[in-house]
PDB file of C-alpha atoms and ligand atoms in Angstrom:
ATOM      1  CA  UNK Z 280       0.405  22.686  13.928  1.00 43.00           C
ATOM      2  CA  UNK Z 281      -0.832  23.876  17.333  1.00 40.00           C
ATOM      3  CA  UNK Z 282       0.966  22.548  20.383  1.00 42.00           C
ATOM      4  CA  UNK Z 283      -2.172  20.732  21.505  1.00 44.00           C
ATOM      5  CA  UNK Z 284      -2.805  18.957  18.206  1.00 64.00           C
ATOM      6  CA  UNK Z 285      -3.158  15.205  18.433  1.00 80.00           C
ATOM      7  CA  UNK Z 286      -0.209  13.438  16.822  1.00 93.00           C
ATOM      8  CA  UNK Z 287      -0.727  10.963  14.000  1.00 97.00           C
ATOM      9  CA  UNK Z 288       1.288   8.040  12.698  1.00 98.00           C
ATOM     10  CA  UNK Z 289       0.892   5.906   9.562  1.00 98.00           C
ATOM     11  CA  UNK Z 290       2.776   2.585   9.262  1.00 99.00           C
ATOM     12  CA  UNK Z 291       3.498   1.379   5.731  1.00 99.00           C
ATOM     13  CA  UNK Z 292       4.625  -1.997   4.326  1.00 98.00           C
ATOM     14  CA  UNK Z 293       4.056  -3.580   0.909  1.00 98.00           C
ATOM     15  CA  UNK Z 294       0.692  -5.335   1.173  1.00 98.00           C
ATOM     16  CA  UNK Z 295      -0.797  -3.867   4.406  1.00 98.00           C
ATOM     17  CA  UNK Z 296      -1.833  -7.378   5.458  1.00 98.00           C
ATOM     18  CA  UNK Z 297       1.180  -8.632   7.495  1.00 98.00           C
ATOM     19  CA  UNK Z 298       3.730  -6.194   8.924  1.00 98.00           C
ATOM     20  CA  UNK Z 299       2.040  -2.786   9.003  1.00 98.00           C
ATOM     21  CA  UNK Z 300      -1.215  -4.030  10.613  1.00 98.00           C
ATOM     22  CA  UNK Z 301       0.947  -5.643  13.324  1.00 98.00           C
ATOM     23  CA  UNK Z 302       2.931  -2.405  13.682  1.00 98.00           C
ATOM     24  CA  UNK Z 303      -0.353  -0.491  13.966  1.00 98.00           C
ATOM     25  CA  UNK Z 304      -1.614  -2.904  16.662  1.00 98.00           C
ATOM     26  CA  UNK Z 305       1.675  -2.894  18.608  1.00 98.00           C
ATOM     27  CA  UNK Z 306       1.869   0.890  18.469  1.00 98.00           C
ATOM     28  CA  UNK Z 307      -1.771   1.336  19.581  1.00 98.00           C
ATOM     29  CA  UNK Z 308      -1.042  -0.922  22.571  1.00 98.00           C
ATOM     30  CA  UNK Z 309       2.211   0.852  23.375  1.00 97.00           C
ATOM     31  CA  UNK Z 310       0.654   4.324  23.046  1.00 96.00           C
ATOM     32  CA  UNK Z 311      -2.135   3.281  25.434  1.00 96.00           C
ATOM     33  CA  UNK Z 312       0.466   1.911  27.867  1.00 96.00           C
ATOM     34  CA  UNK Z 313       2.525   5.118  27.751  1.00 93.00           C
ATOM     35  CA  UNK Z 314      -0.567   7.373  27.902  1.00 93.00           C
ATOM     36  CA  UNK Z 315       0.004   8.868  24.452  1.00 95.00           C
ATOM     37  CA  UNK Z 316      -3.036  10.268  22.600  1.00 94.00           C
ATOM     38  CA  UNK Z 317      -2.326   9.542  18.948  1.00 96.00           C
ATOM     39  CA  UNK Z 318      -4.172   8.738  15.723  1.00 97.00           C
ATOM     40  CA  UNK Z 319      -2.812   5.509  14.182  1.00 98.00           C
ATOM     41  CA  UNK Z 320      -3.342   3.863  10.798  1.00 98.00           C
ATOM     42  CA  UNK Z 321      -1.527   1.589   8.358  1.00 99.00           C
ATOM     43  CA  UNK Z 322      -1.314   1.215   4.581  1.00 99.00           C
ATOM     44  CA  UNK Z 323       0.577  -0.591   1.819  1.00 98.00           C
ATOM     45  CA  UNK Z 324       2.605   0.794  -1.057  1.00 98.00           C
ATOM     46  CA  UNK Z 325       1.058  -1.947  -3.228  1.00 98.00           C
ATOM     47  CA  UNK Z 326      -2.606  -2.312  -4.159  1.00 98.00           C
ATOM     48  CA  UNK Z 327      -2.973  -6.115  -4.415  1.00 98.00           C
ATOM     49  CA  UNK Z 328      -4.766  -6.581  -1.098  1.00 98.00           C
ATOM     50  CA  UNK Z 329      -6.843  -3.388  -0.866  1.00 98.00           C
ATOM     51  CA  UNK Z 330     -10.059  -4.029   1.084  1.00 98.00           C
ATOM     52  CA  UNK Z 331      -8.833  -7.325   2.539  1.00 98.00           C
ATOM     53  CA  UNK Z 332      -8.442  -8.181   6.231  1.00 98.00           C
ATOM     54  CA  UNK Z 333      -4.938  -8.929   7.529  1.00 98.00           C
ATOM     55  CA  UNK Z 334      -3.322 -12.283   6.718  1.00 98.00           C
ATOM     56  CA  UNK Z 335      -4.807 -14.968   9.059  1.00 98.00           C
ATOM     57  CA  UNK Z 336      -1.317 -15.566  10.497  1.00 98.00           C
ATOM     58  CA  UNK Z 337      -1.040 -11.873  11.435  1.00 98.00           C
ATOM     59  CA  UNK Z 338      -4.534 -11.990  12.991  1.00 98.00           C
ATOM     60  CA  UNK Z 339      -3.506 -15.076  15.045  1.00 98.00           C
ATOM     61  CA  UNK Z 340      -0.211 -13.458  16.087  1.00 98.00           C
ATOM     62  CA  UNK Z 341      -1.984 -10.385  17.466  1.00 98.00           C
ATOM     63  CA  UNK Z 342      -4.721 -12.471  19.060  1.00 98.00           C
ATOM     64  CA  UNK Z 343      -2.097 -14.459  21.011  1.00 97.00           C
ATOM     65  CA  UNK Z 344      -1.218 -11.083  22.604  1.00 97.00           C
ATOM     66  CA  UNK Z 345      -4.889 -10.326  23.286  1.00 98.00           C
ATOM     67  CA  UNK Z 346      -5.332  -7.913  20.361  1.00 98.00           C
ATOM     68  CA  UNK Z 347      -8.017  -8.379  17.699  1.00 98.00           C
ATOM     69  CA  UNK Z 348      -6.981  -6.953  14.305  1.00 98.00           C
ATOM     70  CA  UNK Z 349      -9.523  -8.933  12.253  1.00 98.00           C
ATOM     71  CA  UNK Z 350     -11.498  -5.748  11.578  1.00 98.00           C
ATOM     72  CA  UNK Z 351      -8.563  -3.939   9.929  1.00 98.00           C
ATOM     73  CA  UNK Z 352      -8.843  -3.514   6.149  1.00 98.00           C
ATOM     74  CA  UNK Z 353      -5.945  -2.987   3.749  1.00 98.00           C
ATOM     75  CA  UNK Z 354      -5.591   0.259   1.839  1.00 98.00           C
ATOM     76  CA  UNK Z 355      -2.940   1.778  -0.396  1.00 98.00           C
ATOM     77  CA  UNK Z 356      -0.806   4.699   0.790  1.00 98.00           C
ATOM     78  CA  UNK Z 357      -1.530   7.928  -1.113  1.00 98.00           C
ATOM     79  CA  UNK Z 358       0.035  11.349  -1.622  1.00 98.00           C
ATOM     80  CA  UNK Z 359      -2.698  12.837   0.608  1.00 98.00           C
ATOM     81  CA  UNK Z 360      -1.326  10.771   3.516  1.00 98.00           C
ATOM     82  CA  UNK Z 361       1.741  13.041   3.518  1.00 98.00           C
ATOM     83  CA  UNK Z 362      -0.494  15.956   4.528  1.00 98.00           C
ATOM     84  CA  UNK Z 363      -2.738  14.010   6.915  1.00 97.00           C
ATOM     85  CA  UNK Z 364      -0.098  12.365   9.127  1.00 98.00           C
ATOM     86  CA  UNK Z 365       2.770  13.773  11.219  1.00 97.00           C
ATOM     87  CA  UNK Z 366       4.840  10.608  10.873  1.00 98.00           C
ATOM     88  CA  UNK Z 367       4.895   8.054   8.066  1.00 98.00           C
ATOM     89  CA  UNK Z 368       6.912   5.038   9.128  1.00 98.00           C
ATOM     90  CA  UNK Z 369       8.133   2.438   6.622  1.00 98.00           C
ATOM     91  CA  UNK Z 370       8.716  -1.165   7.628  1.00 98.00           C
ATOM     92  CA  UNK Z 371      11.663  -1.676   5.257  1.00 98.00           C
ATOM     93  CA  UNK Z 372      13.939   0.215   2.865  1.00 98.00           C
ATOM     94  CA  UNK Z 373      12.108  -0.747  -0.339  1.00 98.00           C
ATOM     95  CA  UNK Z 374       8.901   0.719   1.029  1.00 98.00           C
ATOM     96  CA  UNK Z 375      10.779   3.758   2.348  1.00 98.00           C
ATOM     97  CA  UNK Z 376      12.081   4.316  -1.202  1.00 98.00           C
ATOM     98  CA  UNK Z 377       8.581   3.869  -2.659  1.00 98.00           C
ATOM     99  CA  UNK Z 378       7.251   6.423  -0.169  1.00 98.00           C
ATOM    100  CA  UNK Z 379      10.023   8.905  -1.034  1.00 98.00           C
ATOM    101  CA  UNK Z 380       8.973   8.588  -4.684  1.00 98.00           C
ATOM    102  CA  UNK Z 381       5.307   9.174  -3.771  1.00 98.00           C
ATOM    103  CA  UNK Z 382       5.997  12.101  -1.420  1.00 98.00           C
ATOM    104  CA  UNK Z 383       4.495  15.387  -2.715  1.00 98.00           C
ATOM    105  CA  UNK Z 384       6.616  18.571  -2.635  1.00 97.00           C
ATOM    106  CA  UNK Z 385       4.385  20.105   0.051  1.00 97.00           C
ATOM    107  CA  UNK Z 386       4.504  17.055   2.347  1.00 97.00           C
ATOM    108  CA  UNK Z 387       4.356  17.850   6.058  1.00 96.00           C
ATOM    109  CA  UNK Z 388       4.829  14.296   7.328  1.00 98.00           C
ATOM    110  CA  UNK Z 389       8.219  13.146   8.602  1.00 97.00           C
ATOM    111  CA  UNK Z 390       9.299   9.932   6.888  1.00 98.00           C
ATOM    112  CA  UNK Z 391      11.307   7.305   8.767  1.00 98.00           C
ATOM    113  CA  UNK Z 392      12.179   3.605   9.006  1.00 98.00           C
ATOM    114  CA  UNK Z 393      10.474   1.825  11.926  1.00 98.00           C
ATOM    115  CA  UNK Z 394      13.580   0.191  13.388  1.00 98.00           C
ATOM    116  CA  UNK Z 395      15.427   3.535  13.332  1.00 98.00           C
ATOM    117  CA  UNK Z 396      13.298   4.184  16.437  1.00 98.00           C
ATOM    118  CA  UNK Z 397      14.525   1.000  18.175  1.00 98.00           C
ATOM    119  CA  UNK Z 398      17.799   1.393  20.124  1.00 97.00           C
ATOM    120  CA  UNK Z 399      20.677  -0.390  18.376  1.00 97.00           C
ATOM    121  CA  UNK Z 400      18.633  -1.377  15.328  1.00 98.00           C
ATOM    122  CA  UNK Z 401      18.962   1.682  13.130  1.00 98.00           C
ATOM    123  CA  UNK Z 402      18.800   0.922   9.411  1.00 97.00           C
ATOM    124  CA  UNK Z 403      17.365  -2.557   9.904  1.00 98.00           C
ATOM    125  CA  UNK Z 404      14.275  -3.851   8.109  1.00 98.00           C
ATOM    126  CA  UNK Z 405      11.283  -5.670   9.515  1.00 98.00           C
ATOM    127  CA  UNK Z 406      11.576  -8.760   7.315  1.00 96.00           C
ATOM    128  CA  UNK Z 407       8.610  -9.715   5.154  1.00 97.00           C
ATOM    129  CA  UNK Z 408       7.029 -12.829   6.755  1.00 97.00           C
ATOM    130  CA  UNK Z 409       4.473 -13.379   3.934  1.00 97.00           C
ATOM    131  CA  UNK Z 410       6.281 -16.208   2.120  1.00 96.00           C
ATOM    132  CA  UNK Z 411       7.721 -17.807   5.274  1.00 94.00           C
ATOM    133  CA  UNK Z 412       6.330 -20.008   8.030  1.00 91.00           C
ATOM    134  CA  UNK Z 413       4.222 -19.034  11.051  1.00 87.00           C
ATOM    135  CA  UNK Z 414       7.287 -18.410  13.245  1.00 92.00           C
ATOM    136  CA  UNK Z 415       8.227 -15.474  11.049  1.00 97.00           C
ATOM    137  CA  UNK Z 416       5.193 -13.636  12.363  1.00 98.00           C
ATOM    138  CA  UNK Z 417       6.457 -13.908  15.945  1.00 97.00           C
ATOM    139  CA  UNK Z 418       9.722 -12.300  14.808  1.00 98.00           C
ATOM    140  CA  UNK Z 419       7.653  -9.608  13.089  1.00 98.00           C
ATOM    141  CA  UNK Z 420       5.773  -8.982  16.332  1.00 98.00           C
ATOM    142  CA  UNK Z 421       9.030  -8.661  18.320  1.00 98.00           C
ATOM    143  CA  UNK Z 422      10.437  -6.244  15.724  1.00 98.00           C
ATOM    144  CA  UNK Z 423       7.363  -4.030  15.470  1.00 98.00           C
ATOM    145  CA  UNK Z 424       7.055  -3.937  19.264  1.00 98.00           C
ATOM    146  CA  UNK Z 425      10.639  -2.676  19.612  1.00 98.00           C
ATOM    147  CA  UNK Z 426      10.053   0.001  16.996  1.00 98.00           C
ATOM    148  CA  UNK Z 427       6.683   0.945  18.510  1.00 98.00           C
ATOM    149  CA  UNK Z 428       8.156   1.353  21.997  1.00 97.00           C
ATOM    150  CA  UNK Z 429      10.909   3.660  20.750  1.00 97.00           C
ATOM    151  CA  UNK Z 430       8.571   5.700  18.560  1.00 98.00           C
ATOM    152  CA  UNK Z 431       6.018   6.125  21.374  1.00 97.00           C
ATOM    153  CA  UNK Z 432       8.790   7.315  23.730  1.00 96.00           C
ATOM    154  CA  UNK Z 433       9.924   9.813  21.106  1.00 95.00           C
ATOM    155  CA  UNK Z 434       6.415  11.196  20.555  1.00 95.00           C
ATOM    156  CA  UNK Z 435       5.855  11.442  24.285  1.00 93.00           C
ATOM    157  CA  UNK Z 436       9.104  13.419  24.614  1.00 91.00           C
ATOM    158  CA  UNK Z 437       8.051  15.656  21.689  1.00 86.00           C
ATOM    159  CA  UNK Z 438       4.682  16.279  23.391  1.00 82.00           C
ATOM    160  CA  UNK Z 439       6.504  17.241  26.585  1.00 73.00           C
ATOM    161  CA  UNK Z 440       8.669  19.694  24.652  1.00 66.00           C
ATOM    162  CA  UNK Z 441       5.625  21.140  22.898  1.00 64.00           C
ATOM    163  CA  UNK Z 442       3.602  21.644  26.083  1.00 62.00           C
ATOM    164  CA  UNK Z 443       6.622  23.147  27.858  1.00 63.00           C
ATOM    165  CA  UNK Z 444       6.971  25.561  24.924  1.00 57.00           C
ATOM    166  CA  UNK Z 445       3.268  26.491  25.127  1.00 54.00           C
ATOM    167  CA  UNK Z 446       3.445  27.555  28.764  1.00 47.00           C
TER     168      UNK Z 446
HETATM  169  P1  LIG A 738       3.280  -7.122   4.040  1.00 93.41           P
HETATM  170  O1  LIG A 738       3.481  -8.581   3.415  1.00 93.41           O
HETATM  171  O2  LIG A 738       3.942  -6.159   3.096  1.00 93.41           O
HETATM  172  O3  LIG A 738       3.970  -7.221   5.345  1.00 93.41           O
HETATM  173  O4  LIG A 738       1.779  -6.912   4.155  1.00 93.41           O
HETATM  174  C1  LIG A 738       3.166  -8.912   2.100  1.00 93.41           C
HETATM  175  C2  LIG A 738       1.865  -9.199   1.751  1.00 93.41           C
HETATM  176  C3  LIG A 738       1.569  -9.548   0.458  1.00 93.41           C
HETATM  177  C4  LIG A 738       2.574  -9.601  -0.495  1.00 93.41           C
HETATM  178  C5  LIG A 738       3.875  -9.299  -0.134  1.00 93.41           C
HETATM  179  C6  LIG A 738       4.165  -8.948   1.154  1.00 93.41           C
HETATM  180  N1  LIG A 738       2.260  -9.983  -1.812  1.00 93.41           N
HETATM  181  O5  LIG A 738       3.201 -10.123  -2.619  1.00 93.41           O
HETATM  182  O6  LIG A 738       1.089 -10.154  -2.150  1.00 93.41           O
END
């Protein structure tokens, strides 16, 4: 990749209707705040909700922070994603394992767990709020925001290293 190439990040949970759309929204907001130019998307390892908008509770959670995710549509992660994105970020260990199984031998994407990017939270999962109550979605938002902040800082630092190297 050239040093000027735009970075890209894909967030992946199970259904792509609760956690990863919120991670996508939080990371878009954080990237804008930190001045990071990055392509962002989300997907699910499962196919049950393909084509659907995010869960209404996820839409409401983002809207309370001034972010409209109602136009997002769920899709399933694919092997091609490993060549299209620089970073593929799983929301929990089960999805990280599913992604490792899907990963093609010529993958260029770096695979990681979202909370590995949050100081002091390495190895932790963003819990699935789907079968819980509305409050679970606020916890999800706090978790994905912490991961998004750390990941954005890391990409910004990588960009700095790349442009310094290009001089
Ligand atoms: P997500 O939540 O993986 O955060 O989008 C879920 C959504 C749907 C299901 C499970 C988790 N489901 O079993 O349909």
